[in-house]
């Protein structure tokens, strides 16, 4: 009897969806790892974990009812994702877009078009990953702002630095703050964490405004400090150290510092003063 019950459970649609979803997520993370972009991979891994947690928290209250059209559209999306993924070998914008398409296809298979509103939080998180880093540069010259602030840091620390546009010129060398070093990726990463935080924890309207602002400022300042450090290393003729902080694990260290500072702010400014839950009160 136990084996029969187990077979019946396995045949339920939600377990099939779980298997399909797990396979698609694994495929996406594999493609992301091939880009050799540790920040992108870490962000995608975090967002998938948050989405899985949110779904699991309320999986018993979700309505699983899909129609023929929604199921066909969802299955077609999955087929398109698999077909497109087979042709990707390095970085491709589709890697940023596919999480939202995967989430949308699974939501359609599970609950149809009428049930999509149940997954608005998860789709918002996954849709955020599709924002191209170059979009910010259309509105703000982040590279120039970073060069200005890095020059300010160096001047404050006693270095003789001259800034010409996005160039930082020291006594024995210079660096160019191009778009990849402007901190746009760091800003998007920390802003994404802010979105996740606001969706997972109750906050006031003022906190909803302050948290994203703090995320942007933290990412910008930490990255500017990294650029200032690299300028000093160039001036000191330290190419190995420059490469480490520019392309190697050093860039990840600064990313971790930014995440730590932002997390510390969220804890001290918001979570620390949260009233205990009923479960804690009963203890």
Coordinates of C-alpha atoms in Angstrom, one line a residue:
X1 CA 0.0 0.0 0.0
X2 CA 2.8 2.3 0.8
X3 CA 4.4 1.8 -2.6
X4 CA 1.1 2.5 -4.3
X5 CA 0.6 5.8 -2.4
X6 CA 4.1 6.8 -3.3
X7 CA 3.4 6.2 -7.0
X8 CA 0.2 8.2 -6.8
X9 CA 2.1 11.1 -5.2
X10 CA 4.8 11.0 -7.9
X11 CA 2.2 11.2 -10.6
X12 CA 0.7 14.4 -9.2
X13 CA 1.4 17.5 -11.5
X14 CA 3.1 19.5 -8.7
X15 CA 5.9 16.9 -8.5
X16 CA 6.4 16.9 -12.2
X17 CA 6.6 20.7 -12.0
X18 CA 9.1 20.4 -9.2
X19 CA 11.3 18.2 -11.4
X20 CA 11.0 20.3 -14.5
X21 CA 11.7 23.5 -12.5
X22 CA 14.8 22.0 -10.8
X23 CA 16.2 20.9 -14.1
X24 CA 15.7 24.3 -15.7
X25 CA 17.3 26.1 -12.7
X26 CA 20.2 23.7 -12.8
X27 CA 20.6 24.4 -16.5
X28 CA 20.5 28.1 -16.0
X29 CA 23.1 28.1 -13.2
X30 CA 25.4 25.9 -15.3
X31 CA 25.2 28.4 -18.2
X32 CA 25.8 31.3 -15.7
X33 CA 28.9 29.6 -14.3
X34 CA 30.3 29.4 -17.8
X35 CA 30.4 33.2 -18.1
X36 CA 33.1 33.3 -15.4
X37 CA 31.2 36.2 -13.8
X38 CA 31.2 35.4 -10.1
X39 CA 29.0 38.4 -9.2
X40 CA 26.4 37.3 -11.8
X41 CA 26.5 33.7 -10.7
X42 CA 26.2 34.6 -7.0
X43 CA 23.2 36.9 -7.7
X44 CA 21.4 34.3 -9.8
X45 CA 22.0 31.6 -7.1
X46 CA 20.7 33.9 -4.4
X47 CA 17.6 34.9 -6.3
X48 CA 16.7 31.3 -7.2
X49 CA 17.1 30.4 -3.5
X50 CA 14.8 33.3 -2.5
X51 CA 12.2 32.3 -5.0
X52 CA 12.3 28.7 -4.0
X53 CA 11.9 29.8 -0.3
X54 CA 8.9 32.0 -1.1
X55 CA 7.2 29.3 -3.0
X56 CA 7.8 26.7 -0.4
X57 CA 6.5 29.0 2.4
X58 CA 3.1 29.1 0.8
X59 CA 2.9 26.1 -1.5
X60 CA -0.1 24.7 0.4
X61 CA -2.2 27.8 -0.3
X62 CA -1.4 28.0 -4.0
X63 CA -4.1 27.2 -6.5
X64 CA -2.9 24.6 -9.1
X65 CA -5.3 24.9 -12.0
X66 CA -4.2 25.5 -15.6
X67 CA -6.0 25.5 -18.9
X68 CA -5.1 24.1 -22.4
X69 CA -3.9 27.5 -23.7
X70 CA -1.8 28.3 -20.7
X71 CA -0.2 24.8 -20.6
X72 CA 0.6 25.0 -24.3
X73 CA 2.1 28.4 -23.9
X74 CA 4.1 27.4 -20.9
X75 CA 5.4 24.2 -22.6
X76 CA 6.3 26.3 -25.7
X77 CA 8.3 28.7 -23.5
X78 CA 10.2 25.8 -22.0
X79 CA 11.0 24.4 -25.4
X80 CA 12.3 27.8 -26.5
X81 CA 14.4 28.1 -23.4
X82 CA 16.0 24.6 -24.0
X83 CA 16.6 25.4 -27.7
X84 CA 18.2 28.7 -27.0
X85 CA 20.3 27.4 -24.1
X86 CA 21.8 24.7 -26.4
X87 CA 23.5 27.4 -28.5
X88 CA 25.0 29.4 -25.6
X89 CA 28.7 28.9 -24.7
X90 CA 29.7 32.1 -23.0
X91 CA 27.9 35.3 -21.8
X92 CA 24.6 36.0 -23.5
X93 CA 21.9 38.5 -22.5
X94 CA 19.5 35.5 -22.6
X95 CA 21.2 34.3 -19.4
X96 CA 19.7 37.3 -17.6
X97 CA 16.3 37.0 -19.3
X98 CA 15.8 33.3 -18.9
X99 CA 15.0 33.2 -15.1
X100 CA 11.9 35.3 -15.8
X101 CA 10.9 33.1 -18.7
X102 CA 11.5 30.0 -16.6
X103 CA 9.4 31.4 -13.8
X104 CA 6.6 32.5 -16.2
X105 CA 6.5 29.1 -18.0
X106 CA 6.3 27.2 -14.7
X107 CA 3.6 29.5 -13.3
X108 CA 1.5 29.0 -16.5
X109 CA 1.8 25.3 -16.3
X110 CA 1.0 25.3 -12.6
X111 CA -1.9 27.8 -12.3
X112 CA -2.7 29.2 -15.8
X113 CA -3.1 32.9 -16.7
X114 CA -5.6 33.6 -14.0
X115 CA -3.2 32.3 -11.3
X116 CA -0.2 34.3 -12.4
X117 CA -1.0 37.0 -9.7
X118 CA -0.1 34.4 -7.1
X119 CA 3.5 34.6 -8.2
X120 CA 3.9 38.3 -8.6
X121 CA 6.7 38.5 -6.0
X122 CA 8.7 35.7 -7.5
X123 CA 8.2 37.0 -11.1
X124 CA 9.3 40.5 -9.9
X125 CA 12.5 39.1 -8.4
X126 CA 13.3 37.0 -11.5
X127 CA 12.3 39.8 -13.8
X128 CA 14.8 42.1 -12.1
X129 CA 17.7 39.9 -13.3
X130 CA 16.8 40.9 -16.9
X131 CA 17.8 44.5 -16.4
X132 CA 20.8 45.1 -18.6
X133 CA 23.8 46.8 -16.8
X134 CA 24.1 49.2 -19.7
X135 CA 20.7 50.6 -19.0
X136 CA 21.8 52.8 -16.1
X137 CA 24.5 54.4 -18.3
X138 CA 21.8 55.7 -20.6
X139 CA 20.5 58.0 -17.8
X140 CA 23.7 58.6 -15.7
X141 CA 27.4 58.6 -16.5
X142 CA 28.3 56.3 -13.6
X143 CA 31.9 56.0 -14.8
X144 CA 32.5 59.7 -14.6
X145 CA 30.9 59.9 -11.2
X146 CA 33.0 57.0 -10.0
X147 CA 36.2 58.7 -11.3
X148 CA 35.3 61.9 -9.4
X149 CA 34.6 60.1 -6.1
X150 CA 37.7 57.9 -6.4
X151 CA 39.8 61.0 -7.1
X152 CA 38.3 62.6 -3.9
X153 CA 39.2 59.5 -1.9
X154 CA 42.8 59.5 -3.2
X155 CA 43.1 63.3 -2.6
X156 CA 41.7 62.9 1.0
X157 CA 44.3 60.1 1.7
X158 CA 47.1 62.4 0.6
X159 CA 47.8 61.2 -3.0
X160 CA 48.5 63.7 -5.7
X161 CA 45.9 62.8 -8.3
X162 CA 44.6 64.6 -11.4
X163 CA 41.3 63.6 -13.0
X164 CA 40.7 64.1 -16.7
X165 CA 37.2 62.8 -17.5
X166 CA 37.3 59.1 -16.6
X167 CA 41.1 59.0 -16.2
X168 CA 42.8 59.1 -12.9
X169 CA 46.4 60.2 -13.2
X170 CA 48.9 59.7 -10.4
X171 CA 52.6 60.4 -10.3
X172 CA 53.7 57.1 -11.9
X173 CA 50.7 55.8 -13.7
X174 CA 47.0 56.3 -14.6
X175 CA 43.8 54.2 -14.9
X176 CA 40.7 54.6 -17.0
X177 CA 37.4 54.1 -15.3
X178 CA 35.4 52.4 -18.1
X179 CA 31.9 51.1 -17.8
X180 CA 32.8 47.7 -16.5
X181 CA 34.6 49.3 -13.5
X182 CA 32.0 52.0 -12.9
X183 CA 30.2 49.9 -10.3
X184 CA 27.0 49.4 -12.3
X185 CA 27.1 45.7 -11.7
X186 CA 27.7 46.2 -8.0
X187 CA 24.8 48.7 -7.8
X188 CA 22.4 46.3 -9.6
X189 CA 23.5 43.5 -7.4
X190 CA 22.9 45.4 -4.1
X191 CA 19.7 47.0 -5.4
X192 CA 18.5 43.4 -6.2
X193 CA 19.2 42.5 -2.6
X194 CA 17.2 45.5 -1.5
X195 CA 14.2 44.3 -3.5
X196 CA 14.5 40.8 -2.0
X197 CA 14.7 42.3 1.5
X198 CA 11.6 44.5 1.0
X199 CA 9.6 41.5 -0.3
X200 CA 10.7 39.2 2.5
X201 CA 10.3 41.5 5.5
X202 CA 7.6 44.0 6.5
X203 CA 8.7 47.6 6.2
X204 CA 7.3 51.0 6.5
X205 CA 6.9 53.4 3.5
X206 CA 10.0 55.4 4.7
X207 CA 12.0 52.2 4.9
X208 CA 10.9 51.2 1.4
X209 CA 12.4 54.4 0.2
X210 CA 15.6 54.4 2.3
X211 CA 16.7 50.8 1.8
X212 CA 17.2 51.1 -2.0
X213 CA 19.0 54.4 -1.6
X214 CA 21.4 52.9 1.0
X215 CA 22.0 50.0 -1.3
X216 CA 22.9 52.2 -4.3
X217 CA 25.2 54.5 -2.1
X218 CA 26.9 51.5 -0.5
X219 CA 27.7 49.8 -3.8
X220 CA 28.9 53.0 -5.4
X221 CA 31.2 54.0 -2.5
X222 CA 32.7 50.6 -2.0
X223 CA 33.4 50.3 -5.8
X224 CA 34.9 53.8 -5.9
X225 CA 37.3 52.7 -3.0
X226 CA 38.2 49.6 -5.2
X227 CA 39.0 51.9 -8.2
X228 CA 41.1 54.1 -5.9
X229 CA 43.1 51.1 -4.7
X230 CA 43.7 50.0 -8.3
X231 CA 45.0 53.4 -9.2
X232 CA 47.5 53.3 -6.4
X233 CA 48.6 49.8 -7.4
X234 CA 49.2 51.1 -11.0
X235 CA 51.2 54.0 -9.6
X236 CA 53.3 51.6 -7.5
X237 CA 53.9 49.3 -10.5
X238 CA 52.2 46.3 -9.1
X239 CA 50.6 44.6 -12.1
X240 CA 50.0 41.3 -10.3
X241 CA 48.1 43.0 -7.5
X242 CA 46.2 45.2 -9.9
X243 CA 45.1 42.1 -11.9
X244 CA 44.0 40.4 -8.6
X245 CA 41.8 43.3 -7.5
X246 CA 40.6 44.0 -11.0
X247 CA 39.8 40.6 -12.5
X248 CA 40.6 38.0 -9.8
X249 CA 39.1 37.2 -6.4
X250 CA 39.8 40.7 -5.2
X251 CA 36.8 42.0 -7.0
X252 CA 34.7 39.4 -5.1
X253 CA 36.1 40.6 -1.8
X254 CA 34.8 44.1 -2.4
X255 CA 31.4 42.7 -3.5
X256 CA 31.3 40.8 -0.2
X257 CA 32.2 44.0 1.7
X258 CA 29.4 45.9 0.1
X259 CA 26.9 43.1 0.9
X260 CA 28.1 42.9 4.5
X261 CA 27.7 46.7 5.0
X262 CA 24.2 46.7 3.5
X263 CA 23.2 43.6 5.5
X264 CA 24.5 45.3 8.7
X265 CA 22.4 48.4 7.9
X266 CA 19.3 46.4 7.4
X267 CA 19.8 44.5 10.6
X268 CA 20.6 47.6 12.8
X269 CA 18.1 50.0 11.2
X270 CA 15.2 47.6 10.6
X271 CA 15.3 44.0 11.8
X272 CA 16.9 44.6 15.2
X273 CA 13.9 46.6 16.4
X274 CA 11.2 44.2 15.0
X275 CA 8.8 42.9 17.6
X276 CA 9.1 39.2 18.4
X277 CA 6.8 36.8 16.6
X278 CA 3.9 35.1 18.4
X279 CA 5.9 31.9 18.5
X280 CA 8.7 33.6 20.3
X281 CA 6.3 35.3 22.7
X282 CA 4.7 32.0 23.6
X283 CA 8.1 30.6 24.5

